[in-house]
């Protein structure tokens, strides 16, 4: 049995038996997600949902560098500069796609090989079957560009053991396979050299049980992670109610890793740190993942209308000077009403979801 190509371009689509395979196909851009790509994937998944010929869906990325490094930040920056509504449309489309994946009636297998950041986490970590490899490097580094971990990551990170999710959200630390499994961001570890066998293995699968069984046959134990042992200082330091207290506890810790985390936080956008803490904390009470996406949408609209997100992209991607000028640049100068404004309803622009 040979895979048959049924679509080319930035979203490559192939079929093998009952399997449909979606490959993000922008390897030179680390498969960064665009509005057109999100729209194409949504249309495909909706068409396959009621197609009896389709049993399962596999999502992966072209090349060996990663599944997806996130959204196309330069496009968002350029649009914001000329007041183009692209960012609002992109986030709505992206978040609705992520929820479609999370609620899909057929098994979705996401291959989190290589770099998986930002929007790549949204496409994969909400899937029913999440595969990591020894090459996996997963992170939500958005606070470093004046943004926040969006794509419903707050729902997942809020449910990670202890305060590990908060640590990952505020620092943007990259984690490998074992720590992704530990945090609940992945389900099974497979050797990267075996990924080429996945399509044939899943070609006749039609149920979640079928998929779990086949993936289980390929799974191997990953190399040990770092986070379980780090819980002894992470839970102490990140258990505080305010970012200022987290910073104080990190500063007072005798643990070298805590001091390294402090150095990272001191480079981050103060506003983004406070927004992120509140977003993760509030997600603990959410009954459905859709609530996190709706809240993320409100925050995103506030971020694109503000200063730090645009400045963060400028410093990291446009001018590449790595010297963002945050406003304000001190935690104590971030006004409570500024943080509150990121969480207020956007009225008729509130995000909604359909099957």
Coordinates of C-alpha atoms in Angstrom, one line a residue:
X1 CA 0.0 0.0 0.0
X2 CA 1.4 3.4 -1.0
X3 CA 0.4 6.9 0.2
X4 CA -1.5 8.9 -2.4
X5 CA -1.0 12.7 -2.5
X6 CA -4.3 14.5 -2.7
X7 CA -3.1 18.1 -2.1
X8 CA 0.1 20.0 -2.4
X9 CA 1.3 23.4 -1.1
X10 CA 1.8 24.8 2.4
X11 CA -0.6 22.1 3.6
X12 CA 0.3 18.7 2.1
X13 CA -2.4 16.0 2.2
X14 CA -2.0 12.3 1.6
X15 CA -4.1 9.2 2.1
X16 CA -3.3 5.7 2.9
X17 CA -6.2 3.3 3.4
X18 CA -8.5 4.9 6.0
X19 CA -5.8 7.3 7.2
X20 CA -5.6 11.0 6.1
X21 CA -2.3 12.7 6.7
X22 CA -1.9 16.5 7.0
X23 CA 1.6 17.8 6.8
X24 CA 2.5 21.4 7.5
X25 CA 4.7 22.1 4.6
X26 CA 6.8 25.3 5.2
X27 CA 10.0 23.7 6.4
X28 CA 12.2 26.8 5.7
X29 CA 9.9 28.7 8.1
X30 CA 9.8 25.9 10.6
X31 CA 6.3 25.2 9.4
X32 CA 5.0 28.4 10.9
X33 CA 1.2 28.5 10.6
X34 CA -0.6 31.1 8.4
X35 CA -4.2 32.1 8.1
X36 CA -4.6 30.2 4.8
X37 CA -3.1 27.1 6.3
X38 CA -5.5 27.2 9.3
X39 CA -8.4 27.6 6.9
X40 CA -7.3 24.8 4.7
X41 CA -6.9 22.4 7.7
X42 CA -10.2 23.3 9.1
X43 CA -12.0 22.7 5.8
X44 CA -10.3 19.3 5.5
X45 CA -11.2 18.1 9.0
X46 CA -14.8 19.2 8.6
X47 CA -15.1 17.4 5.3
X48 CA -13.6 14.2 6.8
X49 CA -15.7 14.2 9.9
X50 CA -18.7 12.7 8.1
X51 CA -16.7 10.7 5.5
X52 CA -17.1 7.0 6.2
X53 CA -13.9 6.3 4.2
X54 CA -11.8 8.2 6.8
X55 CA -10.8 6.4 9.9
X56 CA -8.1 8.5 11.5
X57 CA -6.1 11.7 10.9
X58 CA -2.3 12.1 11.3
X59 CA -0.8 15.6 11.7
X60 CA 2.9 16.2 11.2
X61 CA 5.5 18.7 9.9
X62 CA 7.7 18.6 6.8
X63 CA 11.4 18.3 7.4
X64 CA 13.2 17.2 10.5
X65 CA 13.5 20.5 12.3
X66 CA 10.0 20.5 13.9
X67 CA 6.3 20.2 13.6
X68 CA 5.6 23.9 13.9
X69 CA 7.4 26.9 15.5
X70 CA 4.1 28.8 16.0
X71 CA 2.2 31.4 14.1
X72 CA 3.7 33.7 11.4
X73 CA 4.7 36.5 13.7
X74 CA 6.1 38.7 11.0
X75 CA 2.7 38.7 9.2
X76 CA 1.0 39.7 12.5
X77 CA 3.5 42.5 13.0
X78 CA 3.2 43.9 9.4
X79 CA -0.6 43.8 9.7
X80 CA -0.7 45.5 13.0
X81 CA 1.5 48.3 11.7
X82 CA -1.1 49.2 9.1
X83 CA -4.2 48.4 11.2
X84 CA -5.0 45.4 9.1
X85 CA -7.5 43.0 10.8
X86 CA -5.4 40.0 9.9
X87 CA -4.4 39.2 13.6
X88 CA -8.0 39.1 14.7
X89 CA -8.9 36.8 11.8
X90 CA -5.8 34.6 12.3
X91 CA -6.4 34.0 16.0
X92 CA -10.1 33.3 15.5
X93 CA -9.3 30.7 12.7
X94 CA -6.4 29.2 14.6
X95 CA -8.3 28.8 17.9
X96 CA -11.3 27.4 16.2
X97 CA -9.1 24.8 14.4
X98 CA -7.4 23.9 17.7
X99 CA -10.8 23.3 19.3
X100 CA -11.9 21.3 16.2
X101 CA -8.9 19.0 16.8
X102 CA -9.6 18.8 20.5
X103 CA -13.2 17.8 19.9
X104 CA -12.8 15.7 16.7
X105 CA -15.0 12.6 16.5
X106 CA -12.3 10.5 14.8
X107 CA -8.8 9.8 16.3
X108 CA -6.3 12.5 15.6
X109 CA -2.6 11.6 16.0
X110 CA -0.2 14.6 16.3
X111 CA 3.5 14.0 15.8
X112 CA 5.4 16.4 18.1
X113 CA 8.8 15.8 16.6
X114 CA 11.5 18.4 16.7
X115 CA 10.5 22.0 17.5
X116 CA 7.0 22.5 18.8
X117 CA 6.3 26.0 20.0
X118 CA 3.3 28.3 20.3
X119 CA 0.8 27.6 17.6
X120 CA 2.4 24.2 17.1
X121 CA 1.4 23.3 20.7
X122 CA -2.1 24.4 19.9
X123 CA -2.3 22.1 16.8
X124 CA -0.8 19.1 18.7
X125 CA -1.3 19.2 22.5
X126 CA -5.1 19.2 22.2
X127 CA -5.1 16.1 20.0
X128 CA -6.3 12.7 21.3
X129 CA -3.0 11.0 20.6
X130 CA 0.2 13.0 21.0
X131 CA 3.5 11.5 20.0
X132 CA 6.9 12.8 21.1
X133 CA 10.4 11.6 20.1
X134 CA 13.9 12.0 21.4
X135 CA 14.1 15.1 19.2
X136 CA 11.1 16.8 20.7
X137 CA 11.6 20.4 22.0
X138 CA 8.4 21.8 23.3
X139 CA 7.9 25.4 24.6
X140 CA 5.5 28.3 25.0
X141 CA 8.0 31.2 24.9
X142 CA 5.5 34.0 24.2
X143 CA 6.2 36.1 27.4
X144 CA 9.6 36.8 25.9
X145 CA 8.0 38.7 23.0
X146 CA 5.5 40.7 25.1
X147 CA 2.7 38.2 24.5
X148 CA 1.4 35.2 26.5
X149 CA 1.0 31.4 26.1
X150 CA -2.2 31.2 24.1
X151 CA -3.7 28.4 22.0
X152 CA -5.5 27.0 25.0
X153 CA -2.2 26.2 26.7
X154 CA -3.4 27.7 29.9
X155 CA -6.0 24.9 30.2
X156 CA -3.3 22.2 29.9
X157 CA -0.6 23.9 31.9
X158 CA -3.0 24.7 34.8
X159 CA -3.5 20.9 35.1
X160 CA 0.2 20.0 35.0
X161 CA 1.7 18.6 38.3
X162 CA 2.1 21.2 41.0
X163 CA 3.3 24.5 39.7
X164 CA 5.3 23.1 36.8
X165 CA 2.8 24.6 34.3
X166 CA 3.3 28.0 35.7
X167 CA 7.1 27.7 35.6
X168 CA 6.9 26.7 31.9
X169 CA 4.5 29.5 31.0
X170 CA 6.4 32.3 32.7
X171 CA 9.9 31.2 31.6
X172 CA 9.2 29.6 28.2
X173 CA 11.5 26.8 29.1
X174 CA 11.9 24.1 26.5
X175 CA 11.1 20.5 27.5
X176 CA 11.8 17.1 26.0
X177 CA 9.8 14.0 25.6
X178 CA 9.8 12.7 29.2
X179 CA 8.8 16.1 30.7
X180 CA 6.1 16.5 28.1
X181 CA 4.7 13.2 29.2
X182 CA 5.0 14.2 32.8
X183 CA 3.2 17.5 32.2
X184 CA 0.3 15.9 30.3
X185 CA 1.3 17.5 27.0
X186 CA 2.0 14.2 25.3
X187 CA 0.9 10.6 25.5
X188 CA 3.5 8.3 23.9
X189 CA 7.2 8.3 23.1
X190 CA 8.4 6.8 19.8
X191 CA 11.9 6.7 18.4
X192 CA 12.2 9.3 15.6
X193 CA 13.6 6.7 13.2
X194 CA 10.3 4.8 13.5
X195 CA 8.1 7.8 12.4
X196 CA 8.2 6.7 8.8
X197 CA 6.3 3.6 9.8
X198 CA 3.4 5.4 11.4
X199 CA 1.2 5.9 8.3
X200 CA 1.2 2.2 7.4
X201 CA 0.7 1.3 11.0
X202 CA -2.4 3.6 11.3
X203 CA -3.8 2.9 7.8
X204 CA -6.6 0.6 8.9
X205 CA -7.4 2.2 12.3
X206 CA -10.9 3.5 12.9
X207 CA -11.2 3.8 16.7
X208 CA -9.2 5.4 19.5
X209 CA -8.6 1.9 20.9
X210 CA -7.1 0.8 17.5
X211 CA -4.8 3.9 17.5
X212 CA -3.7 3.4 21.2
X213 CA -2.9 -0.2 20.5
X214 CA -0.8 0.5 17.4
X215 CA 1.1 3.4 19.1
X216 CA 1.7 1.3 22.2
X217 CA 3.4 -1.3 20.0
X218 CA 5.9 1.3 18.9
X219 CA 6.4 3.1 22.2
X220 CA 9.7 3.1 24.1
X221 CA 10.7 4.7 27.4
X222 CA 12.3 8.2 26.9
X223 CA 15.4 9.4 28.6
X224 CA 14.6 10.8 32.1
X225 CA 13.3 14.4 32.3
X226 CA 14.2 17.2 34.7
X227 CA 10.9 18.4 36.0
X228 CA 9.9 15.7 38.5
X229 CA 13.1 16.4 40.6
X230 CA 12.7 20.2 40.1
X231 CA 9.3 20.1 41.8
X232 CA 11.0 20.6 45.1
X233 CA 11.8 24.3 44.3
X234 CA 9.3 25.0 41.5
X235 CA 6.3 24.4 43.8
X236 CA 7.7 26.6 46.5
X237 CA 8.7 29.5 44.2
X238 CA 5.7 29.5 41.9
X239 CA 3.0 28.8 44.5
X240 CA 2.8 32.6 45.2
X241 CA -0.2 34.7 44.2
X242 CA 1.7 37.5 42.6
X243 CA 4.6 37.7 40.1
X244 CA 6.5 39.9 42.5
X245 CA 6.4 37.2 45.2
X246 CA 7.5 34.6 42.7
X247 CA 10.5 36.7 41.8
X248 CA 11.3 37.2 45.5
X249 CA 11.1 33.5 46.2
X250 CA 13.3 32.7 43.2
X251 CA 15.8 35.3 44.3
X252 CA 15.9 33.8 47.8
X253 CA 16.2 30.2 46.6
X254 CA 19.6 28.5 47.1
X255 CA 18.9 26.3 44.0
X256 CA 20.9 27.2 40.9
X257 CA 18.0 26.4 38.5
X258 CA 15.8 28.8 40.5
X259 CA 18.3 31.6 40.0
X260 CA 18.5 30.8 36.3
X261 CA 14.7 31.1 36.1
X262 CA 14.9 34.4 37.9
X263 CA 17.3 35.7 35.2
X264 CA 14.9 34.7 32.5
X265 CA 11.9 36.4 34.2
X266 CA 13.9 39.6 34.6
X267 CA 14.1 39.8 30.8
X268 CA 10.4 39.2 30.2
X269 CA 7.7 41.8 29.6
X270 CA 6.4 42.7 33.1
X271 CA 2.9 43.1 31.7
X272 CA 3.0 39.7 30.0
X273 CA 4.2 38.0 33.2
X274 CA 1.2 39.3 35.1
X275 CA -1.3 38.5 32.3
X276 CA 0.1 35.0 32.1
X277 CA -0.1 34.3 35.8
X278 CA -3.7 35.4 35.9
X279 CA -4.5 33.4 32.7
X280 CA -3.1 30.1 34.1
X281 CA -4.6 30.6 37.6
X282 CA -8.1 31.2 36.1
X283 CA -7.9 28.3 33.8
X284 CA -7.9 25.9 36.8
X285 CA -11.6 26.5 37.2
X286 CA -12.6 26.1 33.6
X287 CA -14.8 23.1 32.9
X288 CA -14.1 23.1 29.1
X289 CA -11.1 23.9 27.0
X290 CA -13.2 26.3 24.9
X291 CA -13.2 28.7 27.9
X292 CA -9.5 29.0 27.7
X293 CA -9.6 29.8 24.0
X294 CA -12.3 32.4 24.5
X295 CA -10.2 34.1 27.2
X296 CA -7.0 33.8 25.1
X297 CA -8.9 35.6 22.3
X298 CA -9.7 38.5 24.5
X299 CA -6.1 38.8 25.7
X300 CA -4.8 38.5 22.2
X301 CA -6.9 41.4 21.0
X302 CA -5.7 43.5 23.9
X303 CA -2.1 42.6 23.2
X304 CA -2.2 43.5 19.5
X305 CA -3.7 46.9 20.4
X306 CA -1.0 47.5 23.1
X307 CA 2.7 48.1 23.0
X308 CA 4.8 45.2 24.3
X309 CA 3.7 42.5 21.8
X310 CA 4.6 44.7 18.7
X311 CA 7.8 45.7 20.4
X312 CA 8.7 42.2 21.3
X313 CA 8.3 41.0 17.7
X314 CA 10.4 44.0 16.5
X315 CA 13.2 43.1 18.9
X316 CA 13.1 39.3 18.2
X317 CA 12.2 39.1 14.5
X318 CA 12.3 42.4 12.7
X319 CA 15.4 44.3 13.9
X320 CA 16.7 41.3 15.8
X321 CA 18.5 43.5 18.3
X322 CA 17.1 41.4 21.2
X323 CA 16.6 44.6 23.2
X324 CA 12.9 45.1 23.7
X325 CA 11.9 48.3 25.4
X326 CA 9.0 47.2 27.6
X327 CA 6.3 49.6 28.7
X328 CA 6.3 49.6 31.7
X329 CA 9.7 48.0 32.3
X330 CA 9.1 47.2 36.0
X331 CA 6.6 44.8 37.6
X332 CA 5.6 47.3 40.2
X333 CA 4.6 49.8 37.5
X334 CA 2.1 47.5 35.8
X335 CA -1.3 48.9 36.8
X336 CA -4.0 46.4 37.9
X337 CA -6.5 48.0 35.5
X338 CA -4.1 47.3 32.6
X339 CA -4.1 43.6 33.5
X340 CA -7.9 43.7 34.0
X341 CA -8.3 45.2 30.5
X342 CA -6.9 42.1 28.9
X343 CA -9.6 39.9 30.4
X344 CA -12.7 42.1 29.7
X345 CA -15.4 40.9 27.3
X346 CA -15.0 42.0 23.7
X347 CA -18.7 42.0 23.1
X348 CA -19.8 41.1 19.6
X349 CA -16.2 40.0 18.9
X350 CA -16.3 37.2 21.5
X351 CA -15.1 33.9 20.0
X352 CA -17.6 31.1 19.4
X353 CA -17.2 27.5 18.3
X354 CA -19.1 25.1 16.1
X355 CA -18.7 21.4 15.5

